[in-house]
Amino acid sequence: GAVVSQHPSWVICKSGTSVKIECRSLDFQATTMFWYRQFPKQSLMLMATSNEGSKATYEQGVEKDKFLINHASLTLSTLTVTSAHPEDSSFYICSARTSGGIIVTDTQYFGPGTRLTVL
Amino acid sequence: DAKTTQPTSMDCAEGRAANLPCNHSTISGNEYVYWYRQIHSQGPQYIIHGLKNNETNEMASLIITEDRKSSTLILPHATLRDTAVYYCIVRVAGWRETSGSRLTFGEGTQLTVNP
């Protein structure tokens, strides 16, 4: 149980284009989802927290107009990188926190990550 | 400020127990100790968490000192697939979203299991 999927697993795009990454909790409902970014040889950095049906909360230094987050359902959150540039190339990882039910814990579970390369 | 301190790297022989230490001397009474690991180019994997009692599951054991200022993650029989970066994180558990309830990743410990 507690599986989180991401799609796509990797993407290469041209500078100036937009890229959408999907994050799904497959076997549990997630009221809260998180988006992290990880650059090579660095640790994970939290970008934003999203609650189902409400606006995301962004960490300091993260541009909300550039990284659009939609959390429209209890099992799906999307991150759209708008007008991507080479410096946005990174490993993007989503995480979902269980909201009770069968899995009675508030543990966060992570997706496998999406490798974004902007040319 | 870092809330946990872990060694940068450790080595372990395959089949032996891997004991990963973590110091969290400023831990608050309502903060849990969580352990995650990240295998290269994958998302972090939840391992175990605890408040003050020792915990065990199918993956590992977590030993928390009585004063809760440090803990040790034990992988009883390490395999090559356990090679990963291991993160020790303290957080306030609960569904209410606060700064203390977020998972904040430090640098972790790179565990290398050798054949």
PDB file of C-alpha atoms in Angstrom, chain B:
ATOM      1  CA  ASP B   1      19.363  25.319  11.503  1.00  0.00           C
ATOM      2  CA  ALA B   2      19.883  21.596  11.112  1.00  0.00           C
ATOM      3  CA  LYS B   3      17.727  19.654  13.540  1.00  0.00           C
ATOM      4  CA  THR B   4      19.614  16.396  13.030  1.00  0.00           C
ATOM      5  CA  THR B   5      23.244  15.450  12.612  1.00  0.00           C
ATOM      6  CA  GLN B   6      24.343  12.349  10.720  1.00  0.00           C
ATOM      7  CA  PRO B   7      27.719  11.067   9.536  1.00  0.00           C
ATOM      8  CA  THR B   8      28.384  11.871   5.923  1.00  0.00           C
ATOM      9  CA  SER B   9      29.154   8.309   4.923  1.00  0.00           C
ATOM     10  CA  MET B  10      29.384   4.770   6.239  1.00  0.00           C
ATOM     11  CA  ASP B  11      30.410   1.403   4.882  1.00  0.00           C
ATOM     12  CA  CYS B  12      29.005  -1.979   5.750  1.00  0.00           C
ATOM     13  CA  ALA B  13      29.750  -5.524   4.667  1.00  0.00           C
ATOM     14  CA  GLU B  14      26.977  -7.432   2.956  1.00  0.00           C
ATOM     15  CA  GLY B  15      25.100  -9.659   5.395  1.00  0.00           C
ATOM     16  CA  ARG B  16      26.194  -7.683   8.439  1.00  0.00           C
ATOM     17  CA  ALA B  17      24.059  -5.285  10.447  1.00  0.00           C
ATOM     18  CA  ALA B  18      24.222  -1.642   9.440  1.00  0.00           C
ATOM     19  CA  ASN B  19      23.852   0.781  12.341  1.00  0.00           C
ATOM     20  CA  LEU B  20      23.186   4.358  11.265  1.00  0.00           C
ATOM     21  CA  PRO B  21      23.368   6.984  14.036  1.00  0.00           C
ATOM     22  CA  CYS B  22      21.512  10.274  14.237  1.00  0.00           C
ATOM     23  CA  ASN B  23      21.787  13.068  16.777  1.00  0.00           C
ATOM     24  CA  HIS B  24      18.756  15.248  17.459  1.00  0.00           C
ATOM     25  CA  SER B  25      19.659  16.917  20.727  1.00  0.00           C
ATOM     26  CA  THR B  26      17.085  19.722  20.370  1.00  0.00           C
ATOM     27  CA  ILE B  27      14.125  17.468  19.656  1.00  0.00           C
ATOM     28  CA  SER B  28      10.845  18.624  21.166  1.00  0.00           C
ATOM     29  CA  GLY B  29       8.435  16.459  23.101  1.00  0.00           C
ATOM     30  CA  ASN B  30       5.938  16.320  20.234  1.00  0.00           C
ATOM     31  CA  GLU B  31       8.441  15.581  17.489  1.00  0.00           C
ATOM     32  CA  TYR B  32       8.829  12.151  15.980  1.00  0.00           C
ATOM     33  CA  VAL B  33      11.972  10.698  14.450  1.00  0.00           C
ATOM     34  CA  TYR B  34      11.497   9.595  10.834  1.00  0.00           C
ATOM     35  CA  TRP B  35      13.881   7.681   8.612  1.00  0.00           C
ATOM     36  CA  TYR B  36      13.801   7.702   4.831  1.00  0.00           C
ATOM     37  CA  ARG B  37      16.290   6.472   2.293  1.00  0.00           C
ATOM     38  CA  GLN B  38      16.953   7.464  -1.293  1.00  0.00           C
ATOM     39  CA  ILE B  39      18.476   5.087  -3.755  1.00  0.00           C
ATOM     40  CA  HIS B  40      20.262   6.854  -6.570  1.00  0.00           C
ATOM     41  CA  SER B  41      17.886   8.605  -9.020  1.00  0.00           C
ATOM     42  CA  GLN B  42      14.761   7.476  -7.176  1.00  0.00           C
ATOM     43  CA  GLY B  43      12.307   9.145  -4.824  1.00  0.00           C
ATOM     44  CA  PRO B  44      12.800   8.741  -1.082  1.00  0.00           C
ATOM     45  CA  GLN B  45      11.425   5.593   0.521  1.00  0.00           C
ATOM     46  CA  TYR B  46       9.830   5.629   3.957  1.00  0.00           C
ATOM     47  CA  ILE B  47      11.531   3.251   6.372  1.00  0.00           C
ATOM     48  CA  ILE B  48      10.280   3.734   9.901  1.00  0.00           C
ATOM     49  CA  HIS B  49       9.400   6.332  12.513  1.00  0.00           C
ATOM     50  CA  GLY B  50       9.036   6.530  16.273  1.00  0.00           C
ATOM     51  CA  LEU B  51       8.387   8.854  19.188  1.00  0.00           C
ATOM     52  CA  LYS B  52      10.159   7.354  22.188  1.00  0.00           C
ATOM     53  CA  ASN B  53       9.732   3.606  22.101  1.00  0.00           C
ATOM     54  CA  ASN B  54      11.890   1.384  19.976  1.00  0.00           C
ATOM     55  CA  GLU B  55      10.187   0.349  16.764  1.00  0.00           C
ATOM     56  CA  THR B  56      10.645  -2.550  14.369  1.00  0.00           C
ATOM     57  CA  ASN B  57       9.151  -3.371  11.008  1.00  0.00           C
ATOM     58  CA  GLU B  58      10.030  -5.599   8.087  1.00  0.00           C
ATOM     59  CA  MET B  59      12.702  -3.204   6.885  1.00  0.00           C
ATOM     60  CA  ALA B  60      14.517  -2.020   9.986  1.00  0.00           C
ATOM     61  CA  SER B  61      14.616  -1.318  13.693  1.00  0.00           C
ATOM     62  CA  LEU B  62      14.713   2.110  15.279  1.00  0.00           C
ATOM     63  CA  ILE B  63      16.362   2.523  18.653  1.00  0.00           C
ATOM     64  CA  ILE B  64      15.713   5.846  20.405  1.00  0.00           C
ATOM     65  CA  THR B  65      17.687   6.744  23.509  1.00  0.00           C
ATOM     66  CA  GLU B  66      15.794   7.373  26.715  1.00  0.00           C
ATOM     67  CA  ASP B  67      16.521  11.116  26.596  1.00  0.00           C
ATOM     68  CA  ARG B  68      15.469  11.095  22.908  1.00  0.00           C
ATOM     69  CA  LYS B  69      18.531  13.081  21.917  1.00  0.00           C
ATOM     70  CA  SER B  70      19.788  10.435  19.539  1.00  0.00           C
ATOM     71  CA  SER B  71      18.651   7.375  17.652  1.00  0.00           C
ATOM     72  CA  THR B  72      20.026   4.515  15.599  1.00  0.00           C
ATOM     73  CA  LEU B  73      18.544   2.911  12.538  1.00  0.00           C
ATOM     74  CA  ILE B  74      19.463  -0.753  12.262  1.00  0.00           C
ATOM     75  CA  LEU B  75      19.337  -2.746   9.066  1.00  0.00           C
ATOM     76  CA  PRO B  76      19.818  -6.252  10.487  1.00  0.00           C
ATOM     77  CA  HIS B  77      21.251  -7.959   7.394  1.00  0.00           C
ATOM     78  CA  ALA B  78      22.411  -5.392   4.879  1.00  0.00           C
ATOM     79  CA  THR B  79      22.316  -6.265   1.181  1.00  0.00           C
ATOM     80  CA  LEU B  80      23.791  -4.509  -1.826  1.00  0.00           C
ATOM     81  CA  ARG B  81      20.334  -3.065  -2.542  1.00  0.00           C
ATOM     82  CA  ASP B  82      20.469  -1.194   0.759  1.00  0.00           C
ATOM     83  CA  THR B  83      23.156   1.104  -0.655  1.00  0.00           C
ATOM     84  CA  ALA B  84      21.497   4.531  -0.485  1.00  0.00           C
ATOM     85  CA  VAL B  85      21.455   7.894   1.255  1.00  0.00           C
ATOM     86  CA  TYR B  86      19.665   7.573   4.593  1.00  0.00           C
ATOM     87  CA  TYR B  87      17.886  10.603   6.030  1.00  0.00           C
ATOM     88  CA  CYS B  88      16.989  11.074   9.691  1.00  0.00           C
ATOM     89  CA  ILE B  89      14.289  13.729  10.087  1.00  0.00           C
ATOM     90  CA  VAL B  90      12.408  15.039  13.096  1.00  0.00           C
ATOM     91  CA  ARG B  91       8.917  16.389  12.609  1.00  0.00           C
ATOM     92  CA  VAL B  92       5.710  17.057  14.434  1.00  0.00           C
ATOM     93  CA  ALA B  93       3.241  14.373  13.443  1.00  0.00           C
ATOM     94  CA  GLY B  94      -0.330  15.195  12.629  1.00  0.00           C
ATOM     95  CA  TRP B  95      -2.504  16.282   9.736  1.00  0.00           C
ATOM     96  CA  ARG B  96      -2.502  19.931  10.682  1.00  0.00           C
ATOM     97  CA  GLU B  97      -0.086  21.675   8.372  1.00  0.00           C
ATOM     98  CA  THR B  98       2.603  23.621  10.232  1.00  0.00           C
ATOM     99  CA  SER B  99       6.234  24.429   9.568  1.00  0.00           C
ATOM    100  CA  GLY B 100       7.164  21.809  12.111  1.00  0.00           C
ATOM    101  CA  SER B 101       5.184  19.103  10.372  1.00  0.00           C
ATOM    102  CA  ARG B 102       7.098  19.353   7.120  1.00  0.00           C
ATOM    103  CA  LEU B 103       9.780  16.905   6.157  1.00  0.00           C
ATOM    104  CA  THR B 104      13.013  18.873   5.908  1.00  0.00           C
ATOM    105  CA  PHE B 105      15.836  16.881   4.372  1.00  0.00           C
ATOM    106  CA  GLY B 106      19.442  17.378   5.451  1.00  0.00           C
ATOM    107  CA  GLU B 107      22.437  15.804   3.768  1.00  0.00           C
ATOM    108  CA  GLY B 108      21.884  12.317   5.169  1.00  0.00           C
ATOM    109  CA  THR B 109      24.322   9.435   5.401  1.00  0.00           C
ATOM    110  CA  GLN B 110      25.577   7.695   2.283  1.00  0.00           C
ATOM    111  CA  LEU B 111      25.578   4.017   3.214  1.00  0.00           C
ATOM    112  CA  THR B 112      27.594   1.779   0.938  1.00  0.00           C
ATOM    113  CA  VAL B 113      27.143  -1.957   1.343  1.00  0.00           C
ATOM    114  CA  ASN B 114      30.158  -3.830   0.056  1.00  0.00           C
ATOM    115  CA  PRO B 115      30.185  -7.424  -1.190  1.00  0.00           C
TER     116      PRO B 115
END
